């Protein structure tokens, strides 16, 4: 609940301008602060909510972008903040996404209240105080990417900021400017990224070190750290998805009937990392009998028909799994949350014609984000909020599309090494940990996430190449939810508890947080 405005510290009124004029310049920086109180478990917490912008530069354009943020700082009853508290920088991914879902659904002091894994009615929507907010542990800063949300970008800066490395550099510039503006350079610092935000977050941890900022901790949820398998649909792509297929199938009663989710997933992991991996590696040399047996076991664990698996050459794309699993019921499965089921308009198509769970959730989150930021927190600038930056996904031209090239750390030096045509930030994360052995990392994934499968994340972390003494710097947590794991309130409650324990622990205590089962490794016989 709001207590009213405590100050418009540097609010600046600007006249409405046309889109063409906005492409050439930015609005002046602005900041508005309101005071609030939240009661959690009978305890009253005072906090300030600040919505504002900070302008950042690129090497070629100054200023290049106006970055919007929503910050929440715990205060005493008189509104005084404590600059020694931890501060956590939080962002969604995309790339080019606003930070609407994390702001409205996860660990901020207020949270959207909508049905879980089900259709969401139209407005009015309900916004409630969030009993699972992380605010008692850390101050929070939610950041919109350049050109998304309420952040602006000038046309000339798009070639730099709309790229893997330019985006990371821009977030580093914002964080450092924020630390200066708010006198937080000596605060414990954390980063939390979701989805492509994990790609950004892993690279950002290393980039910040090069820019003079050492993180205390890094939280990555719904992870995608290496795009290589996704781009070429290699064998690992299908292996990485398999346990999630099995998990979703069990949720819908198509597989694993009569056994626990843990046991079903253990069987799926063992199959994926053993017989299935070997079968895919054999390729055309796999015998017909072995191919049939693998297809039958695949079908048993995932609820698909064995003949369909054989027709797919043992390689079922995630898009087709979502369409095929519930075909007999004329329903499709959600991409971001496999618990969700909806209806498709083209029964004969191999893939769904829309993403059902996104269609359920996006209008509610977008509407309440505007209502919350404008009506409750006082943001009154003219440009409307964008869910995504308006770059052209089909274009490879810098400044129009997204530039996927990434310069990786050089293992033999302290800066950067070779460039690759897609983001693989596993080396960035490894370098960040090796350069700062006290850096702790929390990896969180939903077991029903058909966008960024948890088994692929396990594979990526297993290939960090860290020295053995540093492998304990990374802890895994899992949630009975999808990509936006906080959309399920029981999962959010667990996520909040996991974060509190993570912030309290040092690297030597992370083992107690870890939930990953012992990896199933096929016998190696020489």
Short mmCIF file of C-alpha atoms in Angstrom, two decimals:
data_model
loop_
_atom_site.label_atom_id
_atom_site.label_comp_id
_atom_site.label_asym_id
_atom_site.label_seq_id
_atom_site.Cartn_x
_atom_site.Cartn_y
_atom_site.Cartn_z
CA UNK A 1 0.00 0.00 0.00
CA UNK A 2 1.23 3.51 -0.81
CA UNK A 3 1.96 6.22 1.73
CA UNK A 4 2.21 8.93 -0.90
CA UNK A 5 4.95 10.89 -2.57
CA UNK A 6 8.16 11.64 -0.71
CA UNK A 7 9.77 13.62 -3.49
CA UNK A 8 10.18 14.30 -7.21
CA UNK A 9 13.95 14.52 -6.83
CA UNK A 10 14.95 15.43 -10.36
CA UNK A 11 11.67 15.23 -12.24
CA UNK A 12 11.82 17.10 -15.54
CA UNK A 13 8.83 17.97 -17.67
CA UNK A 14 9.35 17.41 -21.35
CA UNK A 15 7.09 18.27 -24.24
CA UNK A 16 5.64 15.54 -26.38
CA UNK A 17 7.73 14.94 -29.48
CA UNK A 18 7.23 13.00 -32.66
CA UNK A 19 8.72 9.58 -33.32
CA UNK A 20 11.20 11.07 -35.82
CA UNK A 21 12.43 13.61 -33.26
CA UNK A 22 12.77 10.88 -30.59
CA UNK A 23 14.95 8.87 -32.94
CA UNK A 24 17.47 11.72 -32.92
CA UNK A 25 17.54 12.66 -29.25
CA UNK A 26 16.59 11.51 -25.77
CA UNK A 27 14.40 12.98 -23.08
CA UNK A 28 16.22 14.48 -20.13
CA UNK A 29 16.89 12.17 -17.19
CA UNK A 30 14.04 11.92 -14.72
CA UNK A 31 13.50 10.42 -11.27
CA UNK A 32 10.41 10.12 -9.06
CA UNK A 33 10.23 8.58 -5.59
CA UNK A 34 7.25 7.48 -3.53
CA UNK A 35 7.15 6.01 -0.02
CA UNK A 36 5.37 2.76 0.85
CA UNK A 37 4.84 0.21 3.62
CA UNK A 38 4.45 -3.56 3.34
CA UNK A 39 3.60 -5.99 6.15
CA UNK A 40 5.21 -9.44 5.96
CA UNK A 41 4.59 -12.05 8.63
CA UNK A 42 3.39 -9.33 10.99
CA UNK A 43 6.47 -7.16 10.48
CA UNK A 44 6.17 -3.71 8.95
CA UNK A 45 8.73 -2.71 6.30
CA UNK A 46 9.07 0.83 4.95
CA UNK A 47 10.50 1.32 1.48
CA UNK A 48 10.98 3.89 -1.25
CA UNK A 49 10.02 3.12 -4.84
CA UNK A 50 11.92 5.14 -7.44
CA UNK A 51 11.13 5.17 -11.16
CA UNK A 52 13.62 6.97 -13.33
CA UNK A 53 16.02 7.04 -16.24
CA UNK A 54 19.78 7.21 -16.58
CA UNK A 55 21.42 8.10 -19.89
CA UNK A 56 24.29 5.91 -21.08
CA UNK A 57 26.87 6.37 -23.82
CA UNK A 58 28.42 4.05 -26.37
CA UNK A 59 31.88 4.57 -27.85
CA UNK A 60 30.31 6.21 -30.92
CA UNK A 61 27.11 7.84 -29.63
CA UNK A 62 26.75 10.16 -26.61
CA UNK A 63 24.16 9.91 -25.19
CA UNK A 64 23.03 6.66 -26.77
CA UNK A 65 20.10 5.47 -24.66
CA UNK A 66 17.87 6.51 -21.80
CA UNK A 67 17.58 3.43 -19.57
CA UNK A 68 14.46 3.13 -17.41
CA UNK A 69 14.59 1.49 -14.00
CA UNK A 70 12.26 0.81 -11.08
CA UNK A 71 14.19 0.67 -7.80
CA UNK A 72 12.98 -0.38 -4.35
CA UNK A 73 15.04 0.58 -1.28
CA UNK A 74 14.27 -0.47 2.27
CA UNK A 75 14.17 2.54 4.61
CA UNK A 76 13.53 3.43 8.21
CA UNK A 77 10.21 5.00 9.22
CA UNK A 78 11.53 8.44 8.19
CA UNK A 79 12.40 7.32 4.66
CA UNK A 80 16.17 7.04 5.15
CA UNK A 81 17.85 4.27 3.12
CA UNK A 82 20.95 2.27 4.08
CA UNK A 83 23.64 2.32 1.40
CA UNK A 84 25.47 -0.63 2.99
CA UNK A 85 22.65 -3.05 2.17
CA UNK A 86 22.97 -5.44 -0.80
CA UNK A 87 21.60 -4.17 -4.10
CA UNK A 88 20.35 -6.53 -6.81
CA UNK A 89 20.09 -5.61 -10.50
CA UNK A 90 17.32 -7.57 -12.24
CA UNK A 91 16.37 -8.00 -15.89
CA UNK A 92 14.41 -10.15 -18.31
CA UNK A 93 15.93 -11.18 -21.60
CA UNK A 94 14.49 -11.46 -25.09
CA UNK A 95 16.91 -10.18 -26.32
CA UNK A 96 15.35 -6.75 -26.42
CA UNK A 97 12.72 -7.46 -23.74
CA UNK A 98 11.37 -5.11 -21.14
CA UNK A 99 11.57 -6.31 -17.55
CA UNK A 100 7.82 -6.58 -17.14
CA UNK A 101 7.46 -10.19 -16.04
CA UNK A 102 10.10 -10.13 -13.31
CA UNK A 103 8.89 -6.74 -12.06
CA UNK A 104 5.25 -7.74 -11.87
CA UNK A 105 5.53 -11.42 -10.96
CA UNK A 106 8.60 -12.23 -8.91
CA UNK A 107 10.37 -10.57 -5.97
CA UNK A 108 9.29 -6.91 -6.08
CA UNK A 109 7.15 -5.59 -3.19
CA UNK A 110 3.99 -5.81 -5.31
CA UNK A 111 2.89 -8.77 -7.44
CA UNK A 112 0.26 -9.63 -10.02
CA UNK A 113 -2.45 -12.03 -8.86
CA UNK A 114 -3.66 -14.18 -11.79
CA UNK A 115 -4.58 -17.87 -12.20
CA UNK A 116 -1.64 -20.25 -12.42
CA UNK A 117 -1.24 -22.43 -15.54
CA UNK A 118 -4.73 -21.49 -16.74
CA UNK A 119 -6.48 -18.94 -18.97
CA UNK A 120 -6.43 -15.42 -17.53
CA UNK A 121 -9.64 -13.36 -17.83
CA UNK A 122 -9.52 -9.82 -19.21
CA UNK A 123 -9.23 -6.72 -16.99
CA UNK A 124 -9.63 -5.71 -14.27
CA UNK A 125 -6.54 -7.44 -12.87
CA UNK A 126 -5.43 -7.53 -9.26
CA UNK A 127 -2.15 -6.25 -7.84
CA UNK A 128 -1.27 -7.34 -4.30
CA UNK A 129 1.49 -6.86 -1.75
CA UNK A 130 4.05 -9.62 -2.26
CA UNK A 131 4.79 -11.70 0.83
CA UNK A 132 7.69 -13.29 -1.09
CA UNK A 133 9.55 -10.10 -1.96
CA UNK A 134 13.32 -10.14 -1.52
CA UNK A 135 13.26 -6.54 -0.24
CA UNK A 136 13.96 -7.46 3.41
CA UNK A 137 17.26 -8.98 2.18
CA UNK A 138 18.31 -6.68 -0.67
CA UNK A 139 17.40 -3.45 -2.38
CA UNK A 140 16.09 -4.16 -5.89
CA UNK A 141 16.63 -2.47 -9.28
CA UNK A 142 14.57 -3.67 -12.28
CA UNK A 143 16.04 -2.54 -15.63
CA UNK A 144 14.44 -2.22 -19.08
CA UNK A 145 16.77 -2.96 -22.02
CA UNK A 146 17.54 -0.13 -24.44
CA UNK A 147 14.53 0.47 -26.69
CA UNK A 148 12.20 -1.70 -24.56
CA UNK A 149 9.78 -0.86 -21.77
CA UNK A 150 10.17 2.83 -21.01
CA UNK A 151 13.83 2.86 -22.13
CA UNK A 152 14.65 4.89 -25.24
CA UNK A 153 17.43 4.53 -27.80
CA UNK A 154 18.64 6.85 -30.55
CA UNK A 155 18.84 5.39 -34.04
CA UNK A 156 22.58 5.88 -34.36
CA UNK A 157 23.20 3.77 -31.25
CA UNK A 158 21.24 0.71 -32.37
CA UNK A 159 24.22 -0.77 -34.25
CA UNK A 160 26.11 -0.94 -30.96
CA UNK A 161 23.46 -1.62 -28.29
CA UNK A 162 21.36 -4.09 -30.30
CA UNK A 163 24.03 -6.77 -30.16
CA UNK A 164 25.22 -9.39 -27.69
CA UNK A 165 28.34 -7.52 -26.62
CA UNK A 166 26.92 -4.01 -27.04
CA UNK A 167 23.97 -4.93 -24.83
CA UNK A 168 26.32 -6.26 -22.12
CA UNK A 169 28.43 -3.11 -22.33
CA UNK A 170 25.29 -0.99 -22.04
CA UNK A 171 24.09 -2.81 -18.92
CA UNK A 172 27.55 -2.43 -17.40
CA UNK A 173 27.44 1.30 -18.14
CA UNK A 174 24.00 1.61 -16.54
CA UNK A 175 24.97 -0.32 -13.40
CA UNK A 176 28.11 1.77 -12.89
CA UNK A 177 26.18 4.99 -13.42
CA UNK A 178 23.54 3.82 -10.95
CA UNK A 179 26.19 2.99 -8.35
CA UNK A 180 27.57 6.51 -8.70
CA UNK A 181 24.19 8.23 -8.72
CA UNK A 182 22.92 6.38 -5.65
CA UNK A 183 26.23 6.14 -3.75
CA UNK A 184 26.21 2.32 -3.84
CA UNK A 185 29.75 1.54 -4.97
CA UNK A 186 30.58 -0.12 -1.66
CA UNK A 187 27.32 -2.08 -1.38
CA UNK A 188 27.28 -5.86 -1.87
CA UNK A 189 26.18 -6.31 -5.49
CA UNK A 190 24.08 -9.02 -7.11
CA UNK A 191 22.67 -9.64 -10.58
CA UNK A 192 19.56 -11.69 -11.41
CA UNK A 193 18.76 -12.53 -15.03
CA UNK A 194 16.07 -14.63 -16.68
CA UNK A 195 16.09 -16.42 -20.07
CA UNK A 196 18.27 -14.38 -22.48
CA UNK A 197 18.96 -12.42 -19.31
CA UNK A 198 21.07 -15.43 -18.25
CA UNK A 199 23.09 -15.08 -21.46
CA UNK A 200 23.52 -11.40 -20.63
CA UNK A 201 24.06 -12.08 -16.92
CA UNK A 202 26.89 -14.57 -17.39
CA UNK A 203 28.69 -12.27 -19.84
CA UNK A 204 27.92 -9.24 -17.69
CA UNK A 205 29.53 -10.79 -14.60
CA UNK A 206 32.81 -10.98 -16.52
CA UNK A 207 32.38 -7.58 -18.20
CA UNK A 208 31.72 -5.87 -14.87
CA UNK A 209 34.96 -7.30 -13.51
CA UNK A 210 36.80 -5.73 -16.44
CA UNK A 211 35.00 -2.47 -15.69
CA UNK A 212 35.95 -2.47 -12.00
CA UNK A 213 32.88 -4.08 -10.39
CA UNK A 214 33.00 -7.45 -8.62
CA UNK A 215 29.68 -9.15 -7.99
CA UNK A 216 28.97 -10.92 -4.72
CA UNK A 217 26.49 -13.24 -6.40
CA UNK A 218 24.84 -14.09 -9.70
CA UNK A 219 21.39 -15.69 -10.03
CA UNK A 220 20.44 -17.16 -13.41
CA UNK A 221 16.94 -18.56 -13.93
CA UNK A 222 15.48 -20.29 -16.99
CA UNK A 223 18.91 -20.56 -18.53
CA UNK A 224 20.26 -20.46 -22.06
CA UNK A 225 24.04 -20.18 -21.96
CA UNK A 226 25.03 -21.68 -25.32
CA UNK A 227 23.04 -21.12 -28.51
CA UNK A 228 25.09 -23.55 -30.61
CA UNK A 229 22.84 -26.58 -30.06
CA UNK A 230 19.73 -24.52 -30.71
CA UNK A 231 21.00 -23.11 -33.99
CA UNK A 232 21.98 -26.38 -35.60
CA UNK A 233 19.66 -28.78 -33.73
CA UNK A 234 22.57 -31.08 -32.98
CA UNK A 235 22.16 -34.35 -31.09
CA UNK A 236 22.65 -32.43 -27.86
CA UNK A 237 19.61 -30.30 -28.67
CA UNK A 238 17.32 -33.34 -28.53
CA UNK A 239 19.08 -34.81 -25.51
CA UNK A 240 18.81 -31.53 -23.62
CA UNK A 241 15.07 -31.34 -24.17
CA UNK A 242 14.21 -34.96 -23.41
CA UNK A 243 13.78 -34.89 -19.59
CA UNK A 244 11.50 -31.83 -19.92
CA UNK A 245 9.35 -33.73 -22.43
CA UNK A 246 9.09 -36.53 -19.86
CA UNK A 247 8.22 -34.10 -17.07
CA UNK A 248 5.47 -32.39 -19.07
CA UNK A 249 4.08 -35.75 -20.18
CA UNK A 250 3.80 -36.92 -16.59
CA UNK A 251 2.06 -33.69 -15.55
CA UNK A 252 -0.63 -34.32 -18.19
CA UNK A 253 -1.00 -37.99 -17.24
CA UNK A 254 0.56 -39.31 -20.44
CA UNK A 255 3.58 -40.97 -18.80
CA UNK A 256 5.05 -41.88 -15.42
CA UNK A 257 1.72 -42.88 -13.94
CA UNK A 258 2.01 -44.24 -10.41
CA UNK A 259 5.55 -43.04 -9.70
CA UNK A 260 6.89 -39.80 -8.24
CA UNK A 261 8.10 -36.92 -10.36
CA UNK A 262 11.60 -37.48 -8.97
CA UNK A 263 11.64 -41.13 -10.05
CA UNK A 264 10.23 -40.35 -13.48
CA UNK A 265 12.84 -37.64 -14.04
CA UNK A 266 15.60 -39.96 -12.83
CA UNK A 267 14.56 -42.49 -15.46
CA UNK A 268 14.37 -39.78 -18.13
CA UNK A 269 17.82 -38.42 -17.26
CA UNK A 270 19.34 -41.92 -17.33
CA UNK A 271 17.77 -42.69 -20.71
CA UNK A 272 18.75 -39.33 -22.22
CA UNK A 273 22.35 -39.54 -21.10
CA UNK A 274 22.73 -43.25 -21.91
CA UNK A 275 20.79 -45.22 -24.55
CA UNK A 276 19.36 -42.13 -26.25
CA UNK A 277 22.70 -40.31 -26.51
CA UNK A 278 24.37 -43.44 -27.91
CA UNK A 279 21.54 -44.03 -30.38
CA UNK A 280 21.73 -40.50 -31.78
CA UNK A 281 25.51 -40.70 -31.98
CA UNK A 282 25.21 -43.89 -34.05
CA UNK A 283 23.18 -42.08 -36.69
CA UNK A 284 22.40 -44.18 -39.76
CA UNK A 285 24.51 -47.06 -38.43
CA UNK A 286 21.97 -47.78 -35.68
CA UNK A 287 20.31 -51.14 -36.32
CA UNK A 288 16.57 -51.45 -36.88
CA UNK A 289 15.96 -53.45 -33.71
CA UNK A 290 17.90 -51.01 -31.57
CA UNK A 291 16.13 -48.09 -33.22
CA UNK A 292 12.74 -49.63 -32.45
CA UNK A 293 13.68 -50.32 -28.80
CA UNK A 294 14.90 -46.76 -28.32
CA UNK A 295 11.71 -45.38 -29.89
CA UNK A 296 9.56 -47.52 -27.62
CA UNK A 297 11.39 -46.38 -24.48
CA UNK A 298 11.26 -42.78 -25.72
CA UNK A 299 7.49 -43.14 -26.18
CA UNK A 300 7.04 -44.76 -22.77
CA UNK A 301 8.75 -41.85 -21.02
CA UNK A 302 7.20 -39.00 -23.04
CA UNK A 303 3.69 -40.18 -23.87
CA UNK A 304 4.24 -39.90 -27.62
CA UNK A 305 3.47 -42.71 -30.03
CA UNK A 306 6.47 -44.93 -30.84
CA UNK A 307 5.63 -44.80 -34.55
CA UNK A 308 5.73 -41.00 -34.41
CA UNK A 309 9.14 -41.13 -32.73
CA UNK A 310 10.42 -43.51 -35.43
CA UNK A 311 9.02 -41.31 -38.19
CA UNK A 312 10.88 -38.40 -36.57
CA UNK A 313 14.17 -40.37 -36.77
CA UNK A 314 14.21 -40.37 -32.94
CA UNK A 315 14.48 -36.58 -33.07
CA UNK A 316 11.29 -34.78 -32.01
CA UNK A 317 11.47 -31.00 -32.14
CA UNK A 318 10.09 -29.18 -29.12
CA UNK A 319 7.58 -27.35 -31.35
CA UNK A 320 6.21 -30.68 -32.54
CA UNK A 321 6.14 -32.19 -29.06
CA UNK A 322 3.97 -29.31 -27.91
CA UNK A 323 1.52 -29.99 -30.73
CA UNK A 324 1.63 -33.80 -30.57
CA UNK A 325 1.37 -34.63 -26.86
CA UNK A 326 -2.31 -33.68 -26.44
CA UNK A 327 -3.39 -33.98 -30.09
CA UNK A 328 -6.05 -36.57 -29.20
CA UNK A 329 -7.68 -33.94 -26.95
CA UNK A 330 -7.38 -31.26 -29.66
CA UNK A 331 -5.14 -29.23 -27.37
CA UNK A 332 -1.61 -27.81 -27.53
CA UNK A 333 0.98 -27.45 -24.78
CA UNK A 334 2.51 -24.14 -23.71
CA UNK A 335 6.07 -23.27 -24.70
CA UNK A 336 7.00 -21.35 -21.57
CA UNK A 337 5.01 -23.55 -19.22
CA UNK A 338 4.26 -27.11 -20.25
CA UNK A 339 1.56 -27.33 -17.59
CA UNK A 340 -0.58 -25.00 -19.69
CA UNK A 341 -2.86 -26.42 -22.38
CA UNK A 342 -4.97 -24.53 -24.91
CA UNK A 343 -6.61 -24.86 -28.30
CA UNK A 344 -5.13 -24.50 -31.78
CA UNK A 345 -6.88 -23.47 -34.97
CA UNK A 346 -5.06 -25.84 -37.33
CA UNK A 347 -5.38 -29.44 -36.24
CA UNK A 348 -3.34 -30.80 -39.16
CA UNK A 349 -0.30 -28.53 -38.74
CA UNK A 350 2.89 -30.02 -37.30
CA UNK A 351 3.38 -26.98 -35.05
CA UNK A 352 1.07 -24.73 -33.05
CA UNK A 353 -0.17 -21.53 -34.64
CA UNK A 354 0.37 -19.46 -31.48
CA UNK A 355 2.10 -19.77 -28.10
CA UNK A 356 -0.77 -20.53 -25.78
CA UNK A 357 0.74 -19.60 -22.40
CA UNK A 358 2.14 -16.31 -23.70
CA UNK A 359 -1.32 -15.45 -25.03
CA UNK A 360 -2.79 -16.14 -21.58
CA UNK A 361 -0.30 -14.04 -19.58
CA UNK A 362 1.06 -11.17 -21.67
CA UNK A 363 -2.01 -8.88 -21.67
CA UNK A 364 -2.38 -9.13 -17.89
CA UNK A 365 1.29 -8.46 -17.13
CA UNK A 366 1.52 -5.62 -19.67
CA UNK A 367 -1.66 -3.95 -18.46
CA UNK A 368 -0.74 -4.09 -14.78
CA UNK A 369 2.83 -2.93 -15.46
CA UNK A 370 1.44 0.23 -17.02
CA UNK A 371 -1.10 0.71 -14.23
CA UNK A 372 1.49 0.12 -11.50
CA UNK A 373 4.29 2.27 -12.93
CA UNK A 374 2.05 5.11 -14.09
CA UNK A 375 -0.79 5.24 -11.57
CA UNK A 376 0.89 4.00 -8.39
CA UNK A 377 4.55 4.98 -8.85
CA UNK A 378 3.95 8.18 -10.83
CA UNK A 379 5.68 7.64 -14.19
CA UNK A 380 4.16 10.21 -16.56
CA UNK A 381 6.35 10.35 -19.65
CA UNK A 382 4.68 10.39 -23.08
CA UNK A 383 6.15 7.32 -24.87
CA UNK A 384 4.09 4.19 -24.33
CA UNK A 385 5.66 1.11 -22.80
CA UNK A 386 7.06 -1.41 -25.27
CA UNK A 387 7.12 -5.11 -24.44
CA UNK A 388 10.04 -5.56 -26.85
CA UNK A 389 12.43 -3.33 -28.72
CA UNK A 390 11.29 -2.90 -32.31
CA UNK A 391 14.21 -4.50 -34.11
CA UNK A 392 13.59 -6.74 -37.11
CA UNK A 393 14.16 -10.40 -36.20
CA UNK A 394 14.58 -11.35 -39.86
CA UNK A 395 17.30 -8.77 -40.53
CA UNK A 396 21.03 -9.37 -40.11
CA UNK A 397 21.87 -5.73 -40.76
CA UNK A 398 23.39 -4.05 -37.66
CA UNK A 399 21.00 -1.47 -36.28
CA UNK A 400 17.93 -3.12 -37.77
CA UNK A 401 18.16 -6.65 -36.40
CA UNK A 402 20.03 -8.20 -33.47
CA UNK A 403 23.75 -8.89 -33.95
CA UNK A 404 24.48 -12.35 -32.51
CA UNK A 405 28.30 -12.30 -32.65
CA UNK A 406 30.01 -12.58 -29.27
CA UNK A 407 33.62 -11.98 -28.28
CA UNK A 408 34.58 -14.55 -25.65
CA UNK A 409 37.15 -14.18 -22.88
CA UNK A 410 40.68 -15.20 -23.75
CA UNK A 411 41.66 -18.07 -21.46
CA UNK A 412 45.29 -16.93 -21.52
CA UNK A 413 44.69 -13.22 -20.93
CA UNK A 414 42.58 -10.94 -18.75
CA UNK A 415 40.38 -9.47 -21.49
CA UNK A 416 38.73 -10.87 -24.64
CA UNK A 417 39.61 -13.47 -27.20
CA UNK A 418 37.94 -14.81 -30.37
CA UNK A 419 34.57 -13.75 -31.76
CA UNK A 420 31.95 -16.38 -32.60
CA UNK A 421 28.73 -15.92 -34.63
CA UNK A 422 26.41 -16.86 -31.75
CA UNK A 423 26.42 -16.35 -27.99
CA UNK A 424 28.14 -19.07 -25.98
CA UNK A 425 28.74 -17.47 -22.58
CA UNK A 426 29.89 -20.62 -20.79
CA UNK A 427 33.50 -19.33 -21.07
CA UNK A 428 32.42 -15.94 -19.71
CA UNK A 429 30.88 -17.52 -16.62
CA UNK A 430 33.92 -19.73 -16.12
CA UNK A 431 36.26 -16.76 -16.45
CA UNK A 432 34.20 -14.67 -14.00
CA UNK A 433 34.41 -17.44 -11.38
CA UNK A 434 38.09 -18.13 -12.00
CA UNK A 435 38.97 -14.43 -11.76
CA UNK A 436 36.92 -14.04 -8.57
CA UNK A 437 36.86 -17.32 -6.61
CA UNK A 438 34.40 -15.90 -4.07
CA UNK A 439 31.72 -15.37 -6.74
CA UNK A 440 28.70 -17.56 -5.96
CA UNK A 441 26.21 -18.58 -8.65
CA UNK A 442 22.63 -19.84 -8.24
CA UNK A 443 21.11 -21.68 -11.20
CA UNK A 444 17.30 -22.02 -11.17
CA UNK A 445 15.08 -23.85 -13.66
CA UNK A 446 11.46 -24.92 -13.95
CA UNK A 447 11.02 -28.59 -14.77
CA UNK A 448 8.10 -27.80 -17.13
CA UNK A 449 9.99 -25.14 -19.11
CA UNK A 450 9.86 -26.01 -22.84
CA UNK A 451 11.76 -22.86 -23.81
CA UNK A 452 15.03 -23.32 -21.88
CA UNK A 453 15.25 -26.96 -20.73
CA UNK A 454 16.94 -27.68 -17.40
CA UNK A 455 18.91 -30.72 -18.62
CA UNK A 456 20.70 -28.56 -21.20
CA UNK A 457 21.65 -26.14 -18.42
CA UNK A 458 23.13 -29.03 -16.44
CA UNK A 459 25.16 -30.01 -19.52
CA UNK A 460 26.43 -26.45 -20.00
CA UNK A 461 27.49 -26.06 -16.37
CA UNK A 462 29.21 -29.45 -16.51
CA UNK A 463 31.31 -28.01 -19.35
CA UNK A 464 32.49 -24.84 -17.61
CA UNK A 465 35.95 -26.39 -17.36
CA UNK A 466 36.49 -25.03 -13.86
CA UNK A 467 39.28 -26.32 -11.63
CA UNK A 468 37.84 -28.79 -9.14
CA UNK A 469 38.09 -26.41 -6.11
CA UNK A 470 35.82 -23.90 -7.92
CA UNK A 471 33.07 -26.29 -9.03
CA UNK A 472 31.24 -25.78 -5.75
CA UNK A 473 30.69 -22.09 -6.63
CA UNK A 474 27.57 -23.10 -8.59
CA UNK A 475 24.36 -24.45 -7.01
CA UNK A 476 21.27 -25.78 -8.82
CA UNK A 477 17.67 -25.31 -7.73
CA UNK A 478 14.51 -26.65 -9.42
CA UNK A 479 10.86 -25.65 -9.41
CA UNK A 480 7.58 -27.40 -10.34
CA UNK A 481 6.79 -24.61 -12.80
CA UNK A 482 7.70 -23.31 -16.24
CA UNK A 483 9.91 -20.59 -17.71
CA UNK A 484 8.48 -17.85 -15.51
CA UNK A 485 8.97 -20.09 -12.49
CA UNK A 486 7.55 -17.45 -10.17
CA UNK A 487 4.14 -17.55 -11.91
CA UNK A 488 3.31 -20.44 -9.58
CA UNK A 489 3.04 -19.00 -6.05
CA UNK A 490 4.37 -22.17 -4.34
CA UNK A 491 7.38 -22.02 -6.68
CA UNK A 492 7.80 -18.30 -5.98
CA UNK A 493 7.74 -19.00 -2.24
CA UNK A 494 10.47 -21.59 -2.70
CA UNK A 495 12.44 -19.26 -4.99
CA UNK A 496 12.31 -16.53 -2.36
CA UNK A 497 13.51 -18.93 0.34
CA UNK A 498 16.31 -20.17 -1.94
CA UNK A 499 17.42 -16.60 -2.64
CA UNK A 500 17.50 -15.71 1.05
CA UNK A 501 19.69 -18.73 1.78
CA UNK A 502 21.85 -17.87 -1.23
CA UNK A 503 22.45 -14.31 -0.02
CA UNK A 504 23.31 -15.55 3.47
CA UNK A 505 25.78 -18.20 2.25
CA UNK A 506 29.34 -17.89 1.06
CA UNK A 507 30.78 -20.22 -1.59
CA UNK A 508 31.71 -22.80 1.02
CA UNK A 509 28.05 -23.05 2.05
CA UNK A 510 26.50 -23.40 -1.40
CA UNK A 511 26.56 -27.19 -1.27
CA UNK A 512 23.69 -27.09 1.23
CA UNK A 513 21.61 -25.17 -1.32
CA UNK A 514 22.18 -27.51 -4.24
CA UNK A 515 19.33 -29.79 -5.32
CA UNK A 516 20.79 -31.41 -8.41
CA UNK A 517 20.64 -35.23 -8.34
CA UNK A 518 23.91 -37.07 -8.82
CA UNK A 519 24.56 -37.03 -12.59
CA UNK A 520 23.87 -40.31 -14.39
CA UNK A 521 26.96 -41.06 -16.47
CA UNK A 522 27.00 -44.07 -18.81
CA UNK A 523 29.65 -46.66 -18.02
CA UNK A 524 32.90 -45.93 -19.83
CA UNK A 525 34.59 -49.16 -20.88
CA UNK A 526 37.97 -49.24 -22.61
#
